[in-house]
C-alpha atoms as a printed R data frame, in Angstrom:
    type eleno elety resid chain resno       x       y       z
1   ATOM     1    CA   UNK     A     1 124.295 108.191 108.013
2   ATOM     2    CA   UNK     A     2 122.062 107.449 105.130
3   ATOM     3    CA   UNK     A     3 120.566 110.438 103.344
4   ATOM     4    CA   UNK     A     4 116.981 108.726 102.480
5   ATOM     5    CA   UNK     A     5 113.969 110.506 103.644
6   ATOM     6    CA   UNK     A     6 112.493 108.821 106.568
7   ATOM     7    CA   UNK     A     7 108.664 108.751 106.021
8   ATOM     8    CA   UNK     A     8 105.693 108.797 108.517
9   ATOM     9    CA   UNK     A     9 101.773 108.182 108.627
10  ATOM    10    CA   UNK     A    10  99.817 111.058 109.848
11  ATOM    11    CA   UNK     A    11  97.025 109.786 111.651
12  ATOM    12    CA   UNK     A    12  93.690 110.799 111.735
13  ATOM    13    CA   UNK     A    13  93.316 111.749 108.235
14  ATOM    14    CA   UNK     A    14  91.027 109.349 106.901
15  ATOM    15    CA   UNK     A    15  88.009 109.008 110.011
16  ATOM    16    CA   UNK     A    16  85.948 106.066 109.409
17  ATOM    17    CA   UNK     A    17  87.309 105.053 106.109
18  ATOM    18    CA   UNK     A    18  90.214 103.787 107.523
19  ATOM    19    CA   UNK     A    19  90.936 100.962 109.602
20  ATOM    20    CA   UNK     A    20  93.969 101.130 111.591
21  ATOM    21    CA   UNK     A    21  93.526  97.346 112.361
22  ATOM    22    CA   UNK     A    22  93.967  96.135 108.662
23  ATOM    23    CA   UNK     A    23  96.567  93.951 107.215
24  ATOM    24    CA   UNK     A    24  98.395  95.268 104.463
25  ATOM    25    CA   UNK     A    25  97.322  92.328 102.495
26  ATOM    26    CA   UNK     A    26  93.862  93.146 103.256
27  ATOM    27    CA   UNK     A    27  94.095  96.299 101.612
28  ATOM    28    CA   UNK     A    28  93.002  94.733  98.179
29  ATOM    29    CA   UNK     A    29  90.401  92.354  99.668
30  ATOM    30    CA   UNK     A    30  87.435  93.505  97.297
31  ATOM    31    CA   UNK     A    31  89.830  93.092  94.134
32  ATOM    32    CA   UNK     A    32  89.862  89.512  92.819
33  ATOM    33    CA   UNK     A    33  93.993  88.002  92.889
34  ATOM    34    CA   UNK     A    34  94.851  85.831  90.077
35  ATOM    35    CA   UNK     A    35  95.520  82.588  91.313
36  ATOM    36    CA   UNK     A    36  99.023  81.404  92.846
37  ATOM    37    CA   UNK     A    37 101.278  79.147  89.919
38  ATOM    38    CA   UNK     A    38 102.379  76.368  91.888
39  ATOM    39    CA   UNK     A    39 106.053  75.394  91.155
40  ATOM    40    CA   UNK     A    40 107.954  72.385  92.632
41  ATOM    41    CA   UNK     A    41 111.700  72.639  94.066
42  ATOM    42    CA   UNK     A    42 112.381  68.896  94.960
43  ATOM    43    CA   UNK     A    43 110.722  68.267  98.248
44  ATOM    44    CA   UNK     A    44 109.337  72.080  98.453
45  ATOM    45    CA   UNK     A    45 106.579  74.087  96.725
46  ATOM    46    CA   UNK     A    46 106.625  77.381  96.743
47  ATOM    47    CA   UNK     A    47 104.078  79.947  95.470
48  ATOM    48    CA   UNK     A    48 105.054  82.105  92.690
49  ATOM    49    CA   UNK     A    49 103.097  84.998  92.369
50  ATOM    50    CA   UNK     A    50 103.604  88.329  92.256
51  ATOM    51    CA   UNK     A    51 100.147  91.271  92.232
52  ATOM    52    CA   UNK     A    52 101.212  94.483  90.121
53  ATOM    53    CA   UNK     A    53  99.738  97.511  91.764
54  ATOM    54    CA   UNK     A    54  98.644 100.423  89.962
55  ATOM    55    CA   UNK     A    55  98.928 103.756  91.267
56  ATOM    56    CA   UNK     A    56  96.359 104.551  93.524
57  ATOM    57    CA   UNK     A    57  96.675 100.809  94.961
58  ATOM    58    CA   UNK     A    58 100.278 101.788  95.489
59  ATOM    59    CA   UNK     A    59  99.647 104.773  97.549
60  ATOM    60    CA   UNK     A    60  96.949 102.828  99.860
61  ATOM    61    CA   UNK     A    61  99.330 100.276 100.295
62  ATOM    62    CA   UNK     A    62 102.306 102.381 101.437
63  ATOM    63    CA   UNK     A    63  99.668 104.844 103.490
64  ATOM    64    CA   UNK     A    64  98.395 101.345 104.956
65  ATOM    65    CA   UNK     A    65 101.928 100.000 105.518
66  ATOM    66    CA   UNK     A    66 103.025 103.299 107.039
67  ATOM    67    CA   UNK     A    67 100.086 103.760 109.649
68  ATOM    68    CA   UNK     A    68 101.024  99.753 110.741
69  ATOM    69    CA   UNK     A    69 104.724 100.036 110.909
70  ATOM    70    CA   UNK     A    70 105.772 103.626 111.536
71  ATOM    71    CA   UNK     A    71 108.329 105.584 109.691
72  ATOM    72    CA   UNK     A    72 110.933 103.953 107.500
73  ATOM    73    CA   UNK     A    73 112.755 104.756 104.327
74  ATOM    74    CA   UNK     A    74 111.868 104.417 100.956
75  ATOM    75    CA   UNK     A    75 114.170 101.375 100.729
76  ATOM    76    CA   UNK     A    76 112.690  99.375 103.002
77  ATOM    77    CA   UNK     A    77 108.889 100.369 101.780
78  ATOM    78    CA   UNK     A    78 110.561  98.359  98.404
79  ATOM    79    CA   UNK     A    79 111.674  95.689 100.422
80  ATOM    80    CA   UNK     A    80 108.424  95.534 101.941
81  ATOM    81    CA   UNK     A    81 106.512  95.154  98.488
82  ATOM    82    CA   UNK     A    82 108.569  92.717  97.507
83  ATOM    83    CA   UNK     A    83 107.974  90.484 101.094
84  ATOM    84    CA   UNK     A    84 104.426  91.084 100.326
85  ATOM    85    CA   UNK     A    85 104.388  89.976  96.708
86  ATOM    86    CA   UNK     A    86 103.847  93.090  95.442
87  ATOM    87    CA   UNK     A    87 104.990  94.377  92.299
88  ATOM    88    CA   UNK     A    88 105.320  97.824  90.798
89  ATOM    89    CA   UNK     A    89 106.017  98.841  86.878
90  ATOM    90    CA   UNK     A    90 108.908 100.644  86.349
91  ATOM    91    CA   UNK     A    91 111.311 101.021  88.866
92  ATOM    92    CA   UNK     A    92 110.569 100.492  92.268
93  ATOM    93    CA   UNK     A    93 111.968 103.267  94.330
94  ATOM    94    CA   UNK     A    94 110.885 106.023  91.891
95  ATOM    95    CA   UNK     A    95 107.393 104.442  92.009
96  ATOM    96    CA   UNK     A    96 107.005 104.751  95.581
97  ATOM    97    CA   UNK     A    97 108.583 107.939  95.951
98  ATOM    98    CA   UNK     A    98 106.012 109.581  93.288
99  ATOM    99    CA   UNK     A    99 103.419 107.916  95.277
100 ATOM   100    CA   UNK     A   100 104.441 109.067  98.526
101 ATOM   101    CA   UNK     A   101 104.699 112.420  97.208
102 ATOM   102    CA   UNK     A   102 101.687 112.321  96.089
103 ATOM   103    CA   UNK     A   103 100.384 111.217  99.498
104 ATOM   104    CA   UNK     A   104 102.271 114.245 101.162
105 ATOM   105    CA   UNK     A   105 101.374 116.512  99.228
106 ATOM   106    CA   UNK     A   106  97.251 115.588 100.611
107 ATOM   107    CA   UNK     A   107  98.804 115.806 103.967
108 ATOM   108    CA   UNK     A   108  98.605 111.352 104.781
109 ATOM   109    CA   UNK     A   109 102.392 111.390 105.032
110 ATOM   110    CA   UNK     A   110 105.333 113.475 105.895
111 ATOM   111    CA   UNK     A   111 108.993 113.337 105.603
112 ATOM   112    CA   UNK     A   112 110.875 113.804 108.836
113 ATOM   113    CA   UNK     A   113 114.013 115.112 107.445
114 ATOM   114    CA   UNK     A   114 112.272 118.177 105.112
């Protein structure tokens, strides 16, 4: 039995402001990405980029990520980043956890074991 807090979006926080249709990705659409480095593997390309969030675009990330995809652990929200091309400074799991306690602490998520 793993001891990691299991987190979960509580809905109906935000009203109008926010979207329950949105795509995590599209949770940055008004900022401006730098563009993808190109790099060649043989017969393959593959796109090499990864977007650092700062703090508040952490926490709307993992509030957007949690309303979409239900409760999960912290591990997997840093598996998620990651699948996203998402990067965070520092290290990742104390990152999100200081953002999601930040984000329970205004009542957008809970944790289901406290």
């Amino acid at each position: 039995m793993s001891l990691a807090p299991i987190l979960s979006f509580r809905g109906g926080q935000f009203g109008k402001s926010f979207p329950h249709s949105t795509r995590l990705a599209d949770c940055l659409v008004d900022k401006v990405l730098p563009k993808p480095a190109l790099v060649s593997r043989g017969r393959q390309s593959q796109i090499m980029t990864k977007r650092t969030l700062n703090v508040v675009e952490l926490r709307y990330v993992l509030t957007f990520y949690l309303a979409q995809h239900g409760r999960t652990t912290v591990g997997n929200l840093v598996e998620a980043l990651d699948y996203y091309n998402f990067a965070v400074q520092g290290r990742a799991s104390k990152s999100v956890s200081d953002a999601l306690r930040w984000e329970a602490a205004l009542g957008r998520v809970r944790s289901l074991l406290a």
